[in-house]
Amino acid sequence: MAHASVASLLRTIESLLTYNSLMRSLSCDYREDFSALHKKINASVASLLRTIKSLLTSNSPMQSLSCDHSEDFSTLHEKISSLEVVAKNFEKHNVLGEMTDLELQIKEVANIVEQTIQLRVTEVVLANDENQRERAQERLSDSLQQAAKDIDRIWKESTKIQDKGKHASKESTVQEFPSSSRNILNVENSMVGRDDQRKQLVEDLTRRYSGEPKVIPIVGMGGIGKTTLANEVYNDACIRSHFDVCAWATVSQQHNVKEILLSLLRSTKGDTFDMNDEAELANILQKSLKGKRYLIVLDDMWKSEAWDTVRLCFPSENKGSGILLTTRNTEVARDVGIENLSLQMDLMGPDESWNLFKSIAFANEALPSKFETIGKQIAEKCHGLPLTIAVIAGLLKSKREIEDWENVAKDVKSFVTNDPDKQCSRVLGLSYDHLTSDLKACLLHFGIFREDSEIPMKNLMRSWMAEGFLQLENDLEGEAEKCLQELVDRCLVLVCKKSLDGTRIRSCKVHDLIYDLCVREIQKENIFIMNDIVLGVSDSECRYLSMQKMQPFKRVTGDEIDYCRYGLYRAGDEIDYCRYGLYRALLTPAHRQLRDHDNNDIWKRTRSIFSFLLKDSYFILKSELIHFKLLKVLELRHIEIDNFPLQILNLIWLRYLSLQCDENLDIPQEICRLWNLQTFIVQGSHMGVSVITITLPEEIWGLMQLRHLKAKRVYLPNPPSVSADKGSLMGFPNIQTISYLYPRCCTNEVILGIQNVKELGICGYEIDSSAFLNNLVHLQQLETLSFILCFNRLPASAKAFPATLKKLKLRLTSLRWSYLDIVAELPNLEVLKLMTSACDGKEWHPNVRGFARLKLLLIENNNLKYWKATNDNFPVLERLMIRSCQKLKEIPIEFADIHTLQLIELRKCPPELGESAARIQKEQEDLGNNLVDARISDPLEESDYDLEEYF
């Protein structure tokens, strides 16, 4: 844990050395001090070397700094580097997962130095006059000298116990668990040992039945696999073909009726609904199910009241419909279900436990005989609980030394109790204790969200980056993805959605038992503290801001509160209405060595603020932002603004900024003061019809740390020159993602300034834009490219696209189908998504042998009617997905000759297209190829054709 704190200190010093840092206004002596300190420290932190090199480019003032005054900082560097090594060793050899007094001291000193530097620099930057600035500089100098003394004291203490630490390593259970090299696998969703129960449920649900909808409860303790079994049934091919509609909703302990209805409606209709009236939502749901054979899954139901509130939404016609629900409560199952159909899930027996254990621990490997005996002992000690088995197996799957397994077997035995729920929590705690400090911080971050929240992967990882949770080894995004994969591989995080090609996580969540673990660990306040910021107005109409102890987010009923209108603060069993909203704040722990004033000033210790489904609260927080001087993360995506809040410009340590606006927004020139900013997101209003435009000033190019810039439409001006030489321009050296740029912004100057971008989106229709788009060829790191609109203005040659391009997405581009002959020539294209109105016309006849590496083709909501192609046009295609193409009746039969084809997925397409997929499936079988998987959902009905012809 101390290692993460030292790394955080290094990032702070690094930010002070950027040439756009406000520290440039300080005397050169201080900049030399910071330069020397970071230059020396980065020698022991190899992951920072690439960042430093990027700062020492020819256009950086770092080149002109001397190190004449760096002797004291060289000594300080050596001590910090040595402490980092000590911290790593303690982390490896600490078998109990607890921090020793020395580790606490190392962690505190690193945090204190970082916080002190940030506070003192902030004082200098925001000083009103020169006298204030001089006093701040003196305090900064004193603080750095004190840091050297503290580190010297800790180093002396650490040398006395290093031998003890080495001895402890011999007795440790499992020291490290590096990431698996295989692809991310959601073990929780892999069914092992329950096949008979799955078949029984499928048979019960599909058996001819003339009465009211069957209600089948799946009953069992938490972690026994109820949701996994329900998910297997829900996605079973027989189920999908038998029912007209399938829908899923998660209920949870504190059920929210509106959320349940919205989840079911999204499943049945695939649309978004922005309304608060439960009765209206219930009426829409009932109409969408009426006259159809439906399957509803209600997952994680705790109370019979939850069933009573939604049961009338399900039509009781004699259509053979079914309702499957999961619950831990036998009484709930008795109240809602048919007794002879209720399924009680028991603990696994020894054979089932062992089969599940080895399927995870040795997923893609042969089982060495020496591991079988000890492995069966470990599986047996898990007492048949699948979640426990999965976690322990995930802990061991990367370990291939028998001693590690024997030591884990001893630890598991000490955590097993007769109370299965308590046993599971202790085993989950064991898995948590063996995480590295950065993984612990990343996992605990799930505790700030509501229970059962599905979290977008990109938002989560960018937040981890800004918080400083990650150790920089390669790149920030790669390290974040590696951490997420590690947590998934250990069965601590569940995958909700993956990319269409199945290679990347799109969203994730944690099991409710893991969520409870996160909340418990957060409340220990070892890594960080989470509080609730409550905003309100007193009886005298004075505005106030208060920080209160964090309470876990639980779902509440619609009768109690409407989450979309108000914030909520829970105090024990009471619910206090906060008219102006609730924010969640993340703080650094209090430190024994800091002055009481600095510890008690919780605003200074606040480093992150998140909003949660709030309205009418922004104007209160806006005036209070000045208090949060060291804020790193500001997430206001649930609150609409109409102008950029100038108070944010004082948050000079901000790394992550997310806003939401309902009209065009001009960003002020002073944005360059946020020189640490990594992620800048401006979302449009969910209710807005038109696409808003974010206009950026020329000064935006001063944000050298910027990695992700996202808005519906962005105007980015040409970068300024950095010297008298007009050929030398500023740029974003670390940029990864930009979307969506105006086409006319793709000038040669802008393209050179973003030449390291990997993901780019372009949106807009401008008559003279095609010449600008030819500049895209210079983006030699670009892998993903998206176009929205740009009618017939795309480059006229494949050579105008970057050769590195792997993914191309087109929407509302109205291209001729023949233009895809140009796209087919892209040498490395693997994914092509033809979204709504990407192409105009009814016929597609590829005329070239192309798409040499295309693995996935998606065609959605296009007017394609006739499609002729051969296997030569798509020689290595693996996945074909067609959605909402009402006129297309046939897939070229030649696709049966594509030996690599694995999946044909059809959604909301004519039945004839499904028959065509079946012919391809049969043809491949006759040819002796691997059978292609054909998945068909929501087929169009006759009424859909009538509607189409009418319009």
mmCIF file of N, CA, C and O in Angstrom, residues 127-166:
data_model
loop_
_atom_site.group_PDB
_atom_site.id
_atom_site.type_symbol
_atom_site.label_atom_id
_atom_site.label_comp_id
_atom_site.label_asym_id
_atom_site.label_seq_id
_atom_site.Cartn_x
_atom_site.Cartn_y
_atom_site.Cartn_z
ATOM 1 N N ALA A 127 -2.033 32.967 -4.916
ATOM 2 C CA ALA A 127 -1.692 34.119 -4.073
ATOM 3 C C ALA A 127 -2.153 35.417 -4.727
ATOM 4 O O ALA A 127 -2.047 35.606 -5.940
ATOM 5 N N ASN A 128 -2.650 36.318 -3.865
ATOM 6 C CA ASN A 128 -3.150 37.601 -4.367
ATOM 7 C C ASN A 128 -2.053 38.635 -4.576
ATOM 8 O O ASN A 128 -2.236 39.593 -5.325
ATOM 9 N N ASP A 129 -0.922 38.466 -3.881
ATOM 10 C CA ASP A 129 0.157 39.439 -4.037
ATOM 11 C C ASP A 129 1.500 38.751 -3.844
ATOM 12 O O ASP A 129 1.574 37.558 -3.473
ATOM 13 N N GLU A 130 2.559 39.465 -4.070
ATOM 14 C CA GLU A 130 3.906 38.895 -4.020
ATOM 15 C C GLU A 130 4.286 38.473 -2.613
ATOM 16 O O GLU A 130 5.005 37.485 -2.422
ATOM 17 N N ASN A 131 3.830 39.180 -1.575
ATOM 18 C CA ASN A 131 4.155 38.816 -0.193
ATOM 19 C C ASN A 131 3.583 37.437 0.153
ATOM 20 O O ASN A 131 4.256 36.608 0.770
ATOM 21 N N GLN A 132 2.350 37.203 -0.244
ATOM 22 C CA GLN A 132 1.750 35.885 -0.009
ATOM 23 C C GLN A 132 2.530 34.799 -0.735
ATOM 24 O O GLN A 132 2.751 33.708 -0.194
ATOM 25 N N ARG A 133 2.962 35.109 -1.944
ATOM 26 C CA ARG A 133 3.696 34.112 -2.729
ATOM 27 C C ARG A 133 5.043 33.780 -2.078
ATOM 28 O O ARG A 133 5.456 32.626 -2.016
ATOM 29 N N GLU A 134 5.728 34.781 -1.558
ATOM 30 C CA GLU A 134 7.019 34.537 -0.911
ATOM 31 C C GLU A 134 6.855 33.694 0.346
ATOM 32 O O GLU A 134 7.660 32.793 0.609
ATOM 33 N N ARG A 135 5.824 33.984 1.143
ATOM 34 C CA ARG A 135 5.587 33.181 2.354
ATOM 35 C C ARG A 135 5.251 31.734 1.994
ATOM 36 O O ARG A 135 5.686 30.803 2.674
ATOM 37 N N ALA A 136 4.507 31.541 0.923
ATOM 38 C CA ALA A 136 4.173 30.178 0.490
ATOM 39 C C ALA A 136 5.422 29.429 0.048
ATOM 40 O O ALA A 136 5.581 28.233 0.314
ATOM 41 N N GLN A 137 6.326 30.108 -0.620
ATOM 42 C CA GLN A 137 7.579 29.475 -1.052
ATOM 43 C C GLN A 137 8.414 29.060 0.151
ATOM 44 O O GLN A 137 9.039 27.995 0.155
ATOM 45 N N GLU A 138 8.430 29.884 1.181
ATOM 46 C CA GLU A 138 9.180 29.542 2.393
ATOM 47 C C GLU A 138 8.586 28.299 3.051
ATOM 48 O O GLU A 138 9.321 27.414 3.505
ATOM 49 N N ARG A 139 7.264 28.248 3.130
ATOM 50 C CA ARG A 139 6.618 27.069 3.730
ATOM 51 C C ARG A 139 6.908 25.818 2.902
ATOM 52 O O ARG A 139 7.094 24.729 3.452
ATOM 53 N N LEU A 140 6.936 25.945 1.585
ATOM 54 C CA LEU A 140 7.256 24.806 0.722
ATOM 55 C C LEU A 140 8.665 24.305 0.994
ATOM 56 O O LEU A 140 8.898 23.091 1.120
ATOM 57 N N SER A 141 9.626 25.213 1.115
ATOM 58 C CA SER A 141 11.007 24.823 1.388
ATOM 59 C C SER A 141 11.113 24.105 2.730
ATOM 60 O O SER A 141 11.767 23.055 2.850
ATOM 61 N N ASP A 142 10.458 24.638 3.766
ATOM 62 C CA ASP A 142 10.481 24.001 5.091
ATOM 63 C C ASP A 142 9.876 22.600 5.041
ATOM 64 O O ASP A 142 10.380 21.669 5.677
ATOM 65 N N SER A 143 8.808 22.458 4.304
ATOM 66 C CA SER A 143 8.123 21.160 4.228
ATOM 67 C C SER A 143 8.993 20.101 3.570
ATOM 68 O O SER A 143 9.022 18.943 3.996
ATOM 69 N N LEU A 144 9.709 20.477 2.517
ATOM 70 C CA LEU A 144 10.576 19.521 1.842
ATOM 71 C C LEU A 144 11.726 19.079 2.743
ATOM 72 O O LEU A 144 12.117 17.901 2.746
ATOM 73 N N GLN A 145 12.270 19.993 3.532
ATOM 74 C CA GLN A 145 13.335 19.632 4.468
ATOM 75 C C GLN A 145 12.822 18.674 5.530
ATOM 76 O O GLN A 145 13.504 17.717 5.904
ATOM 77 N N GLN A 146 11.611 18.910 6.021
ATOM 78 C CA GLN A 146 11.029 18.023 7.023
ATOM 79 C C GLN A 146 10.773 16.637 6.438
ATOM 80 O O GLN A 146 10.955 15.618 7.108
ATOM 81 N N ALA A 147 10.386 16.579 5.162
ATOM 82 C CA ALA A 147 10.150 15.285 4.509
ATOM 83 C C ALA A 147 11.430 14.458 4.484
ATOM 84 O O ALA A 147 11.398 13.246 4.718
ATOM 85 N N ALA A 148 12.577 15.114 4.202
ATOM 86 C CA ALA A 148 13.851 14.393 4.175
ATOM 87 C C ALA A 148 14.162 13.799 5.543
ATOM 88 O O ALA A 148 14.644 12.664 5.650
ATOM 89 N N LYS A 149 13.892 14.548 6.615
ATOM 90 C CA LYS A 149 14.147 14.046 7.964
ATOM 91 C C LYS A 149 13.244 12.865 8.290
ATOM 92 O O LYS A 149 13.685 11.859 8.866
ATOM 93 N N ASP A 150 11.976 12.939 7.920
ATOM 94 C CA ASP A 150 11.040 11.855 8.202
ATOM 95 C C ASP A 150 11.435 10.580 7.473
ATOM 96 O O ASP A 150 11.379 9.475 8.021
ATOM 97 N N ILE A 151 11.853 10.726 6.222
ATOM 98 C CA ILE A 151 12.238 9.545 5.443
ATOM 99 C C ILE A 151 13.504 8.919 6.022
ATOM 100 O O ILE A 151 13.632 7.689 6.089
ATOM 101 N N ASP A 152 14.433 9.747 6.469
ATOM 102 C CA ASP A 152 15.659 9.232 7.081
ATOM 103 C C ASP A 152 15.337 8.428 8.337
ATOM 104 O O ASP A 152 15.905 7.353 8.562
ATOM 105 N N ARG A 153 14.417 8.914 9.146
ATOM 106 C CA ARG A 153 14.023 8.200 10.364
ATOM 107 C C ARG A 153 13.384 6.844 10.036
ATOM 108 O O ARG A 153 13.703 5.825 10.650
ATOM 109 N N ILE A 154 12.511 6.820 9.047
ATOM 110 C CA ILE A 154 11.842 5.567 8.685
ATOM 111 C C ILE A 154 12.829 4.578 8.076
ATOM 112 O O ILE A 154 12.759 3.367 8.324
ATOM 113 N N TRP A 155 13.764 5.084 7.281
ATOM 114 C CA TRP A 155 14.738 4.190 6.660
ATOM 115 C C TRP A 155 15.563 3.468 7.721
ATOM 116 O O TRP A 155 15.812 2.259 7.624
ATOM 117 N N LYS A 156 15.976 4.177 8.736
ATOM 118 C CA LYS A 156 16.758 3.559 9.803
ATOM 119 C C LYS A 156 15.958 2.455 10.485
ATOM 120 O O LYS A 156 16.491 1.401 10.828
ATOM 121 N N GLU A 157 14.680 2.692 10.678
ATOM 122 C CA GLU A 157 13.839 1.683 11.314
ATOM 123 C C GLU A 157 13.643 0.472 10.410
ATOM 124 O O GLU A 157 13.609 -0.665 10.873
ATOM 125 N N SER A 158 13.546 0.730 9.093
ATOM 126 C CA SER A 158 13.280 -0.374 8.170
ATOM 127 C C SER A 158 14.449 -1.341 8.085
ATOM 128 O O SER A 158 14.265 -2.548 7.884
ATOM 129 N N THR A 159 15.676 -0.836 8.223
ATOM 130 C CA THR A 159 16.841 -1.711 8.117
ATOM 131 C C THR A 159 16.881 -2.734 9.248
ATOM 132 O O THR A 159 17.489 -3.798 9.106
ATOM 133 N N LYS A 160 16.229 -2.431 10.353
ATOM 134 C CA LYS A 160 16.250 -3.340 11.508
ATOM 135 C C LYS A 160 15.351 -4.555 11.307
ATOM 136 O O LYS A 160 15.532 -5.575 11.971
ATOM 137 N N ILE A 161 14.362 -4.433 10.427
ATOM 138 C CA ILE A 161 13.378 -5.520 10.334
ATOM 139 C C ILE A 161 13.357 -6.189 8.963
ATOM 140 O O ILE A 161 12.479 -6.990 8.680
ATOM 141 N N GLN A 162 14.333 -5.875 8.103
ATOM 142 C CA GLN A 162 14.330 -6.500 6.781
ATOM 143 C C GLN A 162 14.532 -8.001 6.860
ATOM 144 O O GLN A 162 13.907 -8.760 6.119
ATOM 145 N N ASP A 163 15.394 -8.447 7.760
ATOM 146 C CA ASP A 163 15.602 -9.889 7.910
ATOM 147 C C ASP A 163 14.319 -10.577 8.337
ATOM 148 O O ASP A 163 14.004 -11.689 7.888
ATOM 149 N N LYS A 164 13.571 -9.923 9.212
ATOM 150 C CA LYS A 164 12.307 -10.492 9.677
ATOM 151 C C LYS A 164 11.323 -10.614 8.518
ATOM 152 O O LYS A 164 10.596 -11.591 8.400
ATOM 153 N N GLY A 165 11.346 -9.612 7.655
ATOM 154 C CA GLY A 165 10.465 -9.659 6.494
ATOM 155 C C GLY A 165 10.820 -10.776 5.542
ATOM 156 O O GLY A 165 9.967 -11.455 5.000
ATOM 157 N N LYS A 166 12.151 -11.010 5.374
ATOM 158 C CA LYS A 166 12.580 -12.106 4.501
ATOM 159 C C LYS A 166 12.158 -13.447 5.067
ATOM 160 O O LYS A 166 11.774 -14.356 4.352
#
